[in-house]
Amino acid sequence: QLQLVESGGGLVQSGGSLRLSCAASGSNVEEYAIGWFRRAPGKEREGVACISNTGRNTAYQDSVKGRFTISRDNAKNTVYLQMNSLRPEDTAIYYCAADHSWGEVDMDEDEYDYWGQGTQVTVSS
């Protein structure tokens, strides 16, 4: 069982950067893959990036590849999403989620068991 809390969202101009954090607490955080998902108004939630429990494997949605970087610091039980070259279409509520797994990564939200409350990212033109 995990609890997840996102932070770091805010308002940024197009082309700017933000770093989101996902702080995890509970049992055996190191056994969970972590994914970042987002939901824009009027749209369904979509996967953005995910990272394996060890941090050695990552995957990205095509639209953010080369701009976003996911990483984790298991000593701090924290996962990060560094977002560069932000675009207005990146505006959404960003959620982190946890999947009890070893080694692999999966951006299918149905695989994730625990979810945070989300943090708002707004990119102005």
GROMACS .gro file of C-alpha atoms in nm:
model
  125
    1GLN     CA    1   0.000   0.000   0.000
    2LEU     CA    2   0.136   0.340  -0.103
    3GLN     CA    3   0.047   0.703  -0.066
    4LEU     CA    4   0.157   0.943  -0.339
    5VAL     CA    5   0.174   1.322  -0.330
    6GLU     CA    6   0.257   1.534  -0.634
    7SER     CA    7   0.408   1.881  -0.622
    8GLY     CA    8   0.582   2.130  -0.847
    9GLY     CA    9   0.305   2.234  -1.081
   10GLY     CA   10   0.237   2.593  -1.170
   11LEU     CA   11   0.209   2.849  -1.446
   12VAL     CA   12   0.491   2.877  -1.698
   13GLN     CA   13   0.537   3.045  -2.034
   14SER     CA   14   0.566   2.846  -2.352
   15GLY     CA   15   0.923   2.722  -2.387
   16GLY     CA   16   0.979   2.721  -2.013
   17SER     CA   17   1.048   2.440  -1.770
   18LEU     CA   18   0.900   2.282  -1.460
   19ARG     CA   19   1.004   1.992  -1.241
   20LEU     CA   20   0.732   1.781  -1.085
   21SER     CA   21   0.793   1.564  -0.781
   22CYS     CA   22   0.607   1.256  -0.662
   23ALA     CA   23   0.672   1.169  -0.300
   24ALA     CA   24   0.584   0.811  -0.209
   25SER     CA   25   0.531   0.662   0.132
   26GLY     CA   26   0.426   0.319   0.251
   27SER     CA   27   0.561  -0.032   0.221
   28ASN     CA   28   0.839  -0.132  -0.017
   29VAL     CA   29   0.837   0.174  -0.241
   30GLU     CA   30   1.140   0.030  -0.421
   31GLU     CA   31   0.918  -0.251  -0.557
   32TYR     CA   32   0.693  -0.015  -0.754
   33ALA     CA   33   0.718   0.125  -1.101
   34ILE     CA   34   0.599   0.485  -1.112
   35GLY     CA   35   0.415   0.652  -1.398
   36TRP     CA   36   0.322   1.010  -1.474
   37PHE     CA   37  -0.017   1.065  -1.636
   38ARG     CA   38  -0.203   1.380  -1.732
   39ARG     CA   39  -0.558   1.488  -1.800
   40ALA     CA   40  -0.649   1.803  -1.990
   41PRO     CA   41  -0.999   1.953  -1.964
   42GLY     CA   42  -1.244   1.757  -2.174
   43LYS     CA   43  -0.992   1.485  -2.254
   44GLU     CA   44  -0.917   1.141  -2.118
   45ARG     CA   45  -0.618   1.076  -1.901
   46GLU     CA   46  -0.306   0.973  -2.092
   47GLY     CA   47   0.030   0.832  -2.001
   48VAL     CA   48   0.327   1.068  -2.012
   49ALA     CA   49   0.626   0.876  -1.881
   50CYS     CA   50   0.703   0.582  -1.656
   51ILE     CA   51   1.004   0.440  -1.478
   52SER     CA   52   1.080   0.093  -1.344
   53ASN     CA   53   1.125   0.019  -0.977
   54THR     CA   54   1.503   0.033  -1.011
   55GLY     CA   55   1.506   0.341  -1.234
   56ARG     CA   56   1.695   0.159  -1.508
   57ASN     CA   57   1.405   0.139  -1.755
   58THR     CA   58   1.194   0.430  -1.876
   59ALA     CA   59   0.930   0.497  -2.140
   60TYR     CA   60   0.778   0.816  -2.280
   61GLN     CA   61   0.479   0.927  -2.478
   62ASP     CA   62   0.597   1.032  -2.823
   63SER     CA   63   0.482   1.391  -2.782
   64VAL     CA   64   0.711   1.449  -2.482
   65LYS     CA   65   1.011   1.242  -2.584
   66GLY     CA   66   1.321   1.459  -2.591
   67ARG     CA   67   1.154   1.726  -2.379
   68PHE     CA   68   1.061   1.543  -2.058
   69THR     CA   69   1.281   1.326  -1.838
   70ILE     CA   70   1.161   1.092  -1.565
   71SER     CA   71   1.394   0.988  -1.286
   72ARG     CA   72   1.378   0.852  -0.934
   73ASP     CA   73   1.575   0.868  -0.614
   74ASN     CA   74   1.483   0.558  -0.419
   75ALA     CA   75   1.677   0.677  -0.116
   76LYS     CA   76   1.427   0.964  -0.095
   77ASN     CA   77   1.125   0.766  -0.220
   78THR     CA   78   1.073   1.037  -0.479
   79VAL     CA   79   1.015   1.034  -0.855
   80TYR     CA   80   1.068   1.341  -1.071
   81LEU     CA   81   0.943   1.461  -1.404
   82GLN     CA   82   1.163   1.729  -1.556
   83MET     CA   83   0.964   1.911  -1.823
   84ASN     CA   84   1.148   2.134  -2.069
   85SER     CA   85   1.036   2.321  -2.379
   86LEU     CA   86   0.682   2.326  -2.251
   87ARG     CA   87   0.397   2.389  -2.491
   88PRO     CA   88   0.040   2.507  -2.431
   89GLU     CA   89  -0.083   2.159  -2.520
   90ASP     CA   90   0.106   2.027  -2.218
   91THR     CA   91  -0.145   2.207  -1.996
   92ALA     CA   92  -0.314   1.946  -1.778
   93ILE     CA   93  -0.343   1.804  -1.432
   94TYR     CA   94  -0.047   1.572  -1.383
   95TYR     CA   95  -0.079   1.261  -1.168
   96CYS     CA   96   0.173   1.009  -1.049
   97ALA     CA   97   0.076   0.647  -1.000
   98ALA     CA   98   0.240   0.329  -0.871
   99ASP     CA   99   0.245  -0.025  -1.013
  100HIS     CA  100   0.380  -0.310  -0.802
  101SER     CA  101   0.625  -0.461  -1.048
  102TRP     CA  102   0.988  -0.546  -1.099
  103GLY     CA  103   1.199  -0.423  -1.387
  104GLU     CA  104   0.945  -0.356  -1.658
  105VAL     CA  105   0.756  -0.037  -1.743
  106ASP     CA  106   0.402   0.004  -1.872
  107MET     CA  107   0.205   0.319  -1.954
  108ASP     CA  108  -0.132   0.147  -1.945
  109GLU     CA  109  -0.308   0.323  -1.660
  110ASP     CA  110  -0.505   0.008  -1.581
  111GLU     CA  111  -0.183  -0.145  -1.449
  112TYR     CA  112  -0.143   0.118  -1.179
  113ASP     CA  113  -0.286   0.058  -0.834
  114TYR     CA  114  -0.222   0.380  -0.642
  115TRP     CA  115  -0.274   0.740  -0.750
  116GLY     CA  116  -0.193   1.083  -0.620
  117GLN     CA  117  -0.429   1.378  -0.622
  118GLY     CA  118  -0.258   1.561  -0.907
  119THR     CA  119  -0.084   1.891  -0.963
  120GLN     CA  120  -0.187   2.153  -1.217
  121VAL     CA  121   0.049   2.253  -1.496
  122THR     CA  122  -0.052   2.550  -1.708
  123VAL     CA  123   0.155   2.664  -2.005
  124SER     CA  124   0.071   3.004  -2.145
  125SER     CA  125   0.138   3.115  -2.501
   0.00000   0.00000   0.00000
